[in-house]
Every structure is written in structure tokens, then in C-alpha cells.
Coordinates of C-alpha atoms in Angstrom, one line a residue:
X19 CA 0.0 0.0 0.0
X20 CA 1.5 3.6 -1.2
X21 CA 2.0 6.3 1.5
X22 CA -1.0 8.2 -0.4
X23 CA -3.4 5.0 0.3
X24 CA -2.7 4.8 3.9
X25 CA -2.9 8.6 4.7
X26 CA -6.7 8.7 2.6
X27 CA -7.3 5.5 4.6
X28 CA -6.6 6.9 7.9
X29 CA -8.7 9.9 6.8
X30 CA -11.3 8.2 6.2
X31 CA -11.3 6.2 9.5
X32 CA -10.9 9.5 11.4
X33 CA -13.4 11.1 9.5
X34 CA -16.1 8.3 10.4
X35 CA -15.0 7.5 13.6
X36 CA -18.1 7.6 16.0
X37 CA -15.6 9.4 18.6
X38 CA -14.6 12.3 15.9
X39 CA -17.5 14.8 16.6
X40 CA -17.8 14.2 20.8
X41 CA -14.1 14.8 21.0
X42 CA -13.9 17.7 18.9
X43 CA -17.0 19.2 20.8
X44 CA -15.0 18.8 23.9
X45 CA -11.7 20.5 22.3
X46 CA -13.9 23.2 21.6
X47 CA -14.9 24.3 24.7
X48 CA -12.1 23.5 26.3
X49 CA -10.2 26.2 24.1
X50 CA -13.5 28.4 24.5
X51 CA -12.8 27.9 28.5
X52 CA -8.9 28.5 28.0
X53 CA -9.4 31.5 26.0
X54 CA -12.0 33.4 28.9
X55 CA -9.5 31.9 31.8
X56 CA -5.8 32.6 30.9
X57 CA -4.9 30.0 34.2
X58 CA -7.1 27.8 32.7
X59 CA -4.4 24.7 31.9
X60 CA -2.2 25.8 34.5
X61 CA -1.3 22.6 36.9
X62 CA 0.0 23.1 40.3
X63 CA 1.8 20.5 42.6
X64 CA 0.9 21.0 46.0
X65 CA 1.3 18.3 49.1
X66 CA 2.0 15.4 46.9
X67 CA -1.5 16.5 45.1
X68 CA -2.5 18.3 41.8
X69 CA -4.5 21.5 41.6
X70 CA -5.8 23.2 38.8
X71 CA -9.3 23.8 36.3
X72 CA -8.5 20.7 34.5
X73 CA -8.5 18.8 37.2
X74 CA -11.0 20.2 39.3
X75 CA -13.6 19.2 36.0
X76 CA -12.0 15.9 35.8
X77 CA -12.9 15.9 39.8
X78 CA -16.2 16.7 39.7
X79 CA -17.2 15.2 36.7
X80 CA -16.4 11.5 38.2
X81 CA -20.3 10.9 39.8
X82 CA -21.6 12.2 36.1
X83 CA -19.4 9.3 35.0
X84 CA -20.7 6.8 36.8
X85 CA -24.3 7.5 36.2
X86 CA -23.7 7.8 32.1
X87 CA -21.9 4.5 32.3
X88 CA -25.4 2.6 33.8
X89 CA -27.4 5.2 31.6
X90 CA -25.6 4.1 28.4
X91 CA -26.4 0.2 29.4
X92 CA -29.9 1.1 30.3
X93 CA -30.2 3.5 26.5
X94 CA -29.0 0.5 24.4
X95 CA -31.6 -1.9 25.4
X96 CA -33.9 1.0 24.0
X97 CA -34.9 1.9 28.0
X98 CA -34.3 5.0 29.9
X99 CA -34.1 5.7 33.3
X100 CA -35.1 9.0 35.1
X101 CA -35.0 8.1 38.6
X102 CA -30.8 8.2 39.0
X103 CA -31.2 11.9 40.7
X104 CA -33.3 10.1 43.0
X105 CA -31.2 6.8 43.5
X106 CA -28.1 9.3 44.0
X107 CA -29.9 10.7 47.1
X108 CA -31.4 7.9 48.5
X109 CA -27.6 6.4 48.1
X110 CA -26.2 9.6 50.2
X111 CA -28.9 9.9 52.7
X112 CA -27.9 6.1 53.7
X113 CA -24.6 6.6 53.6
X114 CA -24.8 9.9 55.9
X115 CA -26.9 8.5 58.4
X116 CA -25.3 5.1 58.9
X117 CA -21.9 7.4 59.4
X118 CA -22.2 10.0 61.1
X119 CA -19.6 10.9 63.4
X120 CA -20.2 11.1 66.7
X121 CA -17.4 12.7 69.2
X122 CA -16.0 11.0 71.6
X123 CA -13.3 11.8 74.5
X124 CA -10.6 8.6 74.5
X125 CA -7.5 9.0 76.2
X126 CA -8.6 12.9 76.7
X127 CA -8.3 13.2 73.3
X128 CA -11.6 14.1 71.4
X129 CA -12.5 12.4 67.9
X130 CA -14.9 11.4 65.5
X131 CA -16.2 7.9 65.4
X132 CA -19.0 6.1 62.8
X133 CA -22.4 5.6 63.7
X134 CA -21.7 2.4 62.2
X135 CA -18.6 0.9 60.3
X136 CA -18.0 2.5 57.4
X137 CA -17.7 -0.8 55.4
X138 CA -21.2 -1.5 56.4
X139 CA -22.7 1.9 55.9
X140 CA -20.9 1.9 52.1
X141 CA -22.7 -1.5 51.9
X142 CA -25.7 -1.0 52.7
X143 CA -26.3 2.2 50.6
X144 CA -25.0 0.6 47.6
X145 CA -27.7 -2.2 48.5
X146 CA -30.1 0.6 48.4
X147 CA -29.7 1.6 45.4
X148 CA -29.0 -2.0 43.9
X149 CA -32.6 -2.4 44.7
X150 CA -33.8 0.6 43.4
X151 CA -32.5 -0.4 40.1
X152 CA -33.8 -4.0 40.1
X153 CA -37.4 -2.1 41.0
X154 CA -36.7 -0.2 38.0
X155 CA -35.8 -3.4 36.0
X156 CA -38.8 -5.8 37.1
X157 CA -41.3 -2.7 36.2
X158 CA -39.9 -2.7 32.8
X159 CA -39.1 -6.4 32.2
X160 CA -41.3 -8.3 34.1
X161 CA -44.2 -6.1 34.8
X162 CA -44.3 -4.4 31.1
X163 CA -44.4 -1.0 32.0
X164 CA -42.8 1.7 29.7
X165 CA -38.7 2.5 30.9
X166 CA -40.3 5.9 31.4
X167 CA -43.3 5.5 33.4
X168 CA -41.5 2.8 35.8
X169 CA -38.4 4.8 36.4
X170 CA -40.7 8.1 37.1
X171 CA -42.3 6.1 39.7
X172 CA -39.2 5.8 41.4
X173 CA -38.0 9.3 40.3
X174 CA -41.0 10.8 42.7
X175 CA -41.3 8.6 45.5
X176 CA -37.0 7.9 46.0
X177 CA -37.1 11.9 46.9
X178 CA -39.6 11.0 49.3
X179 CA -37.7 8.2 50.4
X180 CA -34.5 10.0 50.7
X181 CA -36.2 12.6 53.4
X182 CA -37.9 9.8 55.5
X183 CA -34.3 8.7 55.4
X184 CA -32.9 12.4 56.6
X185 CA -35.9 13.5 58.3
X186 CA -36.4 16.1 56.3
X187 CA -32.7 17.5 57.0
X188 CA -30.0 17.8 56.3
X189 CA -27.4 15.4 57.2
X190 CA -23.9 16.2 58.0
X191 CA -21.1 13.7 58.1
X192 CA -17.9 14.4 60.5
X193 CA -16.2 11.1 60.1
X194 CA -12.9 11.9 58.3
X195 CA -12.0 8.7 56.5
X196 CA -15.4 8.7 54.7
X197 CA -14.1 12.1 53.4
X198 CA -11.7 10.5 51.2
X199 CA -14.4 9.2 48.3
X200 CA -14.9 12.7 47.3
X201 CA -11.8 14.5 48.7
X202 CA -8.9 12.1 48.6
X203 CA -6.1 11.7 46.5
X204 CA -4.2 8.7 45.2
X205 CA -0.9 9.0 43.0
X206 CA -1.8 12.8 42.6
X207 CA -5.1 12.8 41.5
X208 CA -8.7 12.6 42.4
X209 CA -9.9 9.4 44.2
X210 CA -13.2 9.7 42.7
X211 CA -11.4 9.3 39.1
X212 CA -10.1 6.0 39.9
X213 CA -13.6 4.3 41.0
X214 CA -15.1 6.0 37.7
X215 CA -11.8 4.7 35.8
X216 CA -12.6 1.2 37.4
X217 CA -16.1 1.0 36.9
X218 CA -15.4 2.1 33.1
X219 CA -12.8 -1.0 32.4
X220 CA -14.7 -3.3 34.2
X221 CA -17.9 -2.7 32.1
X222 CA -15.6 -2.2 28.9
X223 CA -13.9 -5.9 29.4
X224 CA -17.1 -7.4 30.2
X225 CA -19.4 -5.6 27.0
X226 CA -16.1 -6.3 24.8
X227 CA -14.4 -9.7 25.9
X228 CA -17.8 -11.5 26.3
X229 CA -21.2 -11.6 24.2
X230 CA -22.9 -9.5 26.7
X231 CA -22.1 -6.7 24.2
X232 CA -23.5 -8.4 21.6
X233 CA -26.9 -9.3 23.5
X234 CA -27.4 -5.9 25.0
X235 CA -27.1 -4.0 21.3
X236 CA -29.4 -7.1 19.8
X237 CA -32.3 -6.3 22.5
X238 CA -31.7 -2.3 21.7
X239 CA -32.3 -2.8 17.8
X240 CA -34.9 -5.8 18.2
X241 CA -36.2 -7.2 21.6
X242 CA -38.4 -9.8 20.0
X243 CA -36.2 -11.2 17.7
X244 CA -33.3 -11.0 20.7
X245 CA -35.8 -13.2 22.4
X246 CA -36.6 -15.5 19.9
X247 CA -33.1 -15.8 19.1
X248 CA -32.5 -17.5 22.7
X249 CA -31.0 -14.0 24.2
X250 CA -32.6 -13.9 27.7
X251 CA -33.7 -10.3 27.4
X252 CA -35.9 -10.3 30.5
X253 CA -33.0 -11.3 32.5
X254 CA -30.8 -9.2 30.4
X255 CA -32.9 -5.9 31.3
X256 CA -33.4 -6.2 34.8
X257 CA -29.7 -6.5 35.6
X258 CA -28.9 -3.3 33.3
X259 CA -31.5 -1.3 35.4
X260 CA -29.6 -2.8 38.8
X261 CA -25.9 -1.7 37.5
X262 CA -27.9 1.7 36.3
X263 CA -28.5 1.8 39.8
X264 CA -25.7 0.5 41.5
X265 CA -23.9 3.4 39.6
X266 CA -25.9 5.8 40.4
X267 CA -25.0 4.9 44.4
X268 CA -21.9 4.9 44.3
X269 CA -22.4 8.5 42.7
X270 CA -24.0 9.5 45.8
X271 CA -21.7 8.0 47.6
X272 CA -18.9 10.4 45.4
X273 CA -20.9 13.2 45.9
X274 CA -22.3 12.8 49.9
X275 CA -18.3 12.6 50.5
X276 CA -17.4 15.3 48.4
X277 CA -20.3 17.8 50.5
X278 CA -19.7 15.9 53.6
X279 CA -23.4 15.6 54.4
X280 CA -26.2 14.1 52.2
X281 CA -30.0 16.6 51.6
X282 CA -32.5 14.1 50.5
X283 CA -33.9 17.1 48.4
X284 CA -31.3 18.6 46.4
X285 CA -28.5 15.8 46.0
X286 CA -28.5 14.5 42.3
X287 CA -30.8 16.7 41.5
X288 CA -31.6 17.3 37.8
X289 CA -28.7 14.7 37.3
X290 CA -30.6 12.5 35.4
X291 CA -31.3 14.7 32.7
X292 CA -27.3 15.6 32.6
X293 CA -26.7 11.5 32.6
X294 CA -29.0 11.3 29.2
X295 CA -27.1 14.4 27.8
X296 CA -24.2 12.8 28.4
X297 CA -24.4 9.8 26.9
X298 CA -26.5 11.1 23.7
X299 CA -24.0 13.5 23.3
X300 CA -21.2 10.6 23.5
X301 CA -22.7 9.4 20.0
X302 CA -25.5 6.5 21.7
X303 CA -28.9 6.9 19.8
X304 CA -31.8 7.3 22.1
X305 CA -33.5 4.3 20.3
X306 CA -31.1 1.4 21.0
X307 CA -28.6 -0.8 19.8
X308 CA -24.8 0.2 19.4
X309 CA -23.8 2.4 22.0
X310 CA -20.4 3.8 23.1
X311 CA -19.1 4.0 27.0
X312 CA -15.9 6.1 25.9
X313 CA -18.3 8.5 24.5
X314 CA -20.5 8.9 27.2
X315 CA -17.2 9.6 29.3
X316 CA -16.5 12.4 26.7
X317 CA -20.1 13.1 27.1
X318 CA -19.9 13.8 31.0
X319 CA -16.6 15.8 30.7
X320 CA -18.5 17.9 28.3
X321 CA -21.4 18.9 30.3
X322 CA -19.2 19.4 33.7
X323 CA -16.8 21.9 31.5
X324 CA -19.7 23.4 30.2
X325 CA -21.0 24.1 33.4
X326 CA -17.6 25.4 34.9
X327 CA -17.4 27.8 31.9
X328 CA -21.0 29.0 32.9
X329 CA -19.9 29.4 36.0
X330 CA -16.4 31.2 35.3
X331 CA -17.4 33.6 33.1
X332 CA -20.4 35.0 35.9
X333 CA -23.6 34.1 34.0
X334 CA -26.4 34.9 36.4
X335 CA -27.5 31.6 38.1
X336 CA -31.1 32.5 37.2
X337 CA -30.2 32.2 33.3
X338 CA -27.7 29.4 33.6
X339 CA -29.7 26.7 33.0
X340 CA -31.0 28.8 30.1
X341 CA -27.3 29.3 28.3
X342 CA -26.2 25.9 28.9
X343 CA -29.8 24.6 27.2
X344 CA -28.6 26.6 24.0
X345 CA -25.1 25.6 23.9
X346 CA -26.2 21.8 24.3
X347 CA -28.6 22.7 21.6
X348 CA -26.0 24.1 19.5
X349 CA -24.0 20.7 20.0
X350 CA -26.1 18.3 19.4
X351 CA -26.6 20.5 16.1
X352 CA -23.2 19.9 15.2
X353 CA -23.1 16.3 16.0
X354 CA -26.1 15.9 14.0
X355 CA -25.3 14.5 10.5
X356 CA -28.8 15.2 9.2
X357 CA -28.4 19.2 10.2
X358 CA -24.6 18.8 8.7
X359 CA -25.9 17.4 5.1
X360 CA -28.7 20.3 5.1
X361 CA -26.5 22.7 5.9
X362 CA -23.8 21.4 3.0
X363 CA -26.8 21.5 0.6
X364 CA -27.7 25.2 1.4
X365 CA -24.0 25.6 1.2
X366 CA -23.2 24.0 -2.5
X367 CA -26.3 24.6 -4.2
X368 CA -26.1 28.5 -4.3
X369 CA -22.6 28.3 -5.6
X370 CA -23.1 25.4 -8.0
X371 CA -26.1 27.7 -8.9
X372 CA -23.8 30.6 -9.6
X373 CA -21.1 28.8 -11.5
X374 CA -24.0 27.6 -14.0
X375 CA -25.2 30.7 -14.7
X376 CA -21.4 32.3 -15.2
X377 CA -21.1 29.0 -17.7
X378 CA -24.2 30.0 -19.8
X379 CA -23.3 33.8 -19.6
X380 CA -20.0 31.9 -21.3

């Protein structure tokens, strides 16, 4: 193969790689940031730890991560789920309360012990929202509900369920070591990265080194024939709703750490509309089938730099939610292929227009 083949080869493969357009939407407003914030790409090593705006996105985007990852599973079996905001409090409020950190006087010196162990309390939260998610999955599977009646259901009542959990309040955690979820640092860099790194590789090997993949993108483009094919789709279903929900607690468990307390009524809120933004925006249709965990990664970063670009350059809050609506708008226009083609045609056709009628003035 000439040099010339392999260069329009590897043109071609960029060109219609499904990564292309999430990656260079990121890039974008990346350099957008970097160009309002001259510190923006500065890096500062501090205590054996990192600092700066890069990673302080990469940091808070981790929980978003998490929840795409189970939203993307959940998306390619042509489901949704909207209760994650919920499951993400109900996660925390366990979490909180089971913790605590009560002081104590030992040895004259005062500290902070757990309510209950820590192990335990992590436990039983991610239980929680394990269950939530299998709730979620036997509505939809078993039951026959539609994704999005089942998981509004939960959406309502896990609020509710979150302040019977709090009392109403909210709950503040004083125990140090539970800090280190949404705080702590390993090699450098955010803790919370590595659990979202983690979760990511496990899911990859499994979707990629087993037919799990294979089943999960066969009930997303056709459930019936999936079934009558021998793929166990029921069965198939109901565990993606649990790991959507399992994410979506160890989210809360990111986040409760991060805040160091857990409100039933405000944590993860409006996050499940960021997790489906996330993940459409990776390059995963809506209606099933192929779907992409990398791009849903890409997806997350992207809406958690958007939002620290909101936030940088001192948009009102009452009219944030109102600019970061139009930019997503404008992306998803970008990454559209239809709204690309259109665009090309109003584009060509005027000048092809134009050369024809020089040619017959010719």
C-alpha cells in the first residue's frame, strides 16, 4: 500500500470514527474555557497533590461518570431511566446517616467515630440503590411498564424516600475517613477518578471480551427477535436497570463525601437529565442498539466543562440553566449528521447555482 493510500485510509477512519464529533465538541470548549480563563491549563503541585481547572472538572465530573456508564447500558436496550437523581440521594442519605460521626473523649483526646462501620454503611447504601435499580428493571421487564413511566415512579417517591431517610434535613457527616471518596487523593489525582476509571474498564472488558455486548445491542435494535433468538432479554434488562443503579449509588456516595453531608432534596438533583445528555451527546442513539461507554465519558466531561465555563465567566445563576440549554442545543446541532448534510446543501447549491449561470453567460 503507497504512502497516499494509507494517509486517505486513515482519513477516512478519522473522519467516520463515531468518537470524531464528541471529541472535537470537547476540544472546543475546552479552548472556549482556555481563551475566557488565561490560568485555565495551569497545573499546580501542591502536598503530593494536583491542583488546577483541569483537574478540578476531571474531579467533579467523576459521579456524572458513573451514572452515564449505567445510563448508556440502560439507553442500548432501547430503556431510559429517570430516577438516577433520586437513587443518588437515597444512596447519600444512607450513607450519611449510617456514618455520622459522633465525638468521643478517649484517652482525653476528642475524635470522631461512625455511627456504624463504614464498610457496612458503604454497603448497605449501595444495596439501596441496587434495589432501586432491580425495582426499576422488574417494572420494565417483568411487569411491562414503559422505561419511562417505571423509572418516574421511582424518580418521585425515591425523593420522598430519601427525606424519610434524613428526616427532612440535612445530614452532615464528621467522620474523616469517609471524606476520602470525594476528597482524597491517590498517586496525585482525584480518588473519585479512579472508582469512575474502574467501573469504566470493568464494564468495557465485560461488553467487549464477552457476548454480553452483543446481547445488549441485539435487544436495543430488536427485543423480539433477541428473544426468539434465545437471548434472555428479561433477564438481560433487569440486571442493566440494577448496574444503572448501583452506579448511580456509588455516585451518591462520590458526591455525599465530596459535600460531607447528604439533603434528600437537592442531591442529584436534575442529574438524570445531565446522565441522558451525556451519553446522547457521547454518540448513543436514544433508540437502542450500538452504543459507546468512551463516548459517554466524553459526554460527562462535556457537560461538567460546560458548566464550569458557565460558571467562570459569571452568567447569572437564574439564566444558567437557560445558556447551557442553548449551547447543548447548539452541539447536538453539530453532531447531527442530518443538520450537517442540510447545511452542506444550502451551502453548495447557491454556488453550484452561480457557476452555472457564469457558464451559460459563457
Amino acid at each position: 500500500m503507497s504512502a497516499t493510500a494509507f494517509q486517505a485510509g486513515l482519513v477516512t477512519r478519522l473522519r467516520t470514527h463515531p468518537l470524531l464529533w464528541p471529541v472535537v465538541t470537547l476540544v472546543m470548549i475546552l479552548v472556549v474555557n482556555a481563551s475566557l480563563n488565561p490560568g485555565f491549563w495551569v497545573l499546580q503541585w501542591r502536598d503530593g497533590h494536583l491542583y488546577g481547572s483541569v483537574i478540578d472538572i476531571l474531579n467533579r465530573a467523576a459521579p456524572l461518570m458513573l451514572v452515564a456508564l449505567g445510563m448508556t447500558l440502560v439507553i442500548a436496550t432501547r430503556g431510559i431511566d429517570i430516577s438516577v437523581g433520586a437513587v443518588v440521594a437515597i444512596s447519600a442519605s444512607v450513607a450519611a446517616l449510617m456514618i455520622g460521626g459522633t465525638l468521643v473523649i478517649e484517652n482525653g483526646v476528642p475524635m470522631r467515630v461512625s455511627r456504624f462501620p463504614m464498610p457496612l454503611a458503604i454497603g448497605c447504601a449501595l444495596l439501596a440503590s441496587l434495589a432501586c435499580g432491580l425495582w426499576n428493571g422488574l417494572l420494565v421487564a417483568k411487569i411491562g411498564l414503559q422505561p419511562i413511566i417505571a423509572t418516574l415512579i421511582l424518580m418521585v417517591a425515591g425523593r420522598g424516600i430519601a427525606q424519610l431517610v434524613t428526616g427532612g434535613q440535612i445530614v452532615t457527616v464528621y467522620y474523616t475517613p469517609f471524606f476520602y471518596f470525594g476528597n482524597g487523593f491517590l498517586w496525585g489525582l482525584p480518588f473519585a477518578l479512579f472508582i469512575a476509571a474502574a467501573v469504566y474498564l470493568l464494564v468495557h472488558l465485560v461488553v467487549t471480551r464477552t457476548a454480553l455486548g452483543l446481547f445488549i445491542q441485539a435487544i436495543g435494535i430488536n427485543p423480539a427477535a433477541a428473544r426468539l433468538a434465545g437471548v434472555r432479554e428479561r433477564l438481560i434488562s433487569i440486571c442493566v436497570y440494577a448496574f444503572c443503579g448501583l452506579t448511580a449509588g456509588i455516585a451518591g456516595i462520590i458526591i455525599s463525601s465530596n459535600v460531607k453531608s447528604a439533603d434528600g432534596n437537592n442531591a442529584g438533583n436534575l442529574m438524570e437529565l445531565d446522565a441522558i445528555l451525556a451519553v446522547t451527546l457521547g454518540g448513543t442513539l436514544l433508540t437502542g442498539g450500538r452504543f459507546s461507554l468512551a463516548g459517554s465519558l466524553i459526554g460527562a466531561l462535556i457537560i461538567q466543562t460546560l458548566t464550569s465555563t458557565i460558571y467562570s465567566i459569571g452568567v447569572p445563576p437564574e439564566i444558567n440553566l437557560v445558556v447551557k440549554a442553548a449551547v447543548v442545543f447548539v452541539v447536538m446541532l453539530l453532531q447531527s449528521a442530518e443538520f450537517r448534510r442540510a447545511v452542506h446543501g444550502w451551502v453548495v447549491r447557491p454556488q453550484a447555482a452561480v457557476a452555472m449561470g457564469k457558464g451559460g453567460k459563457a
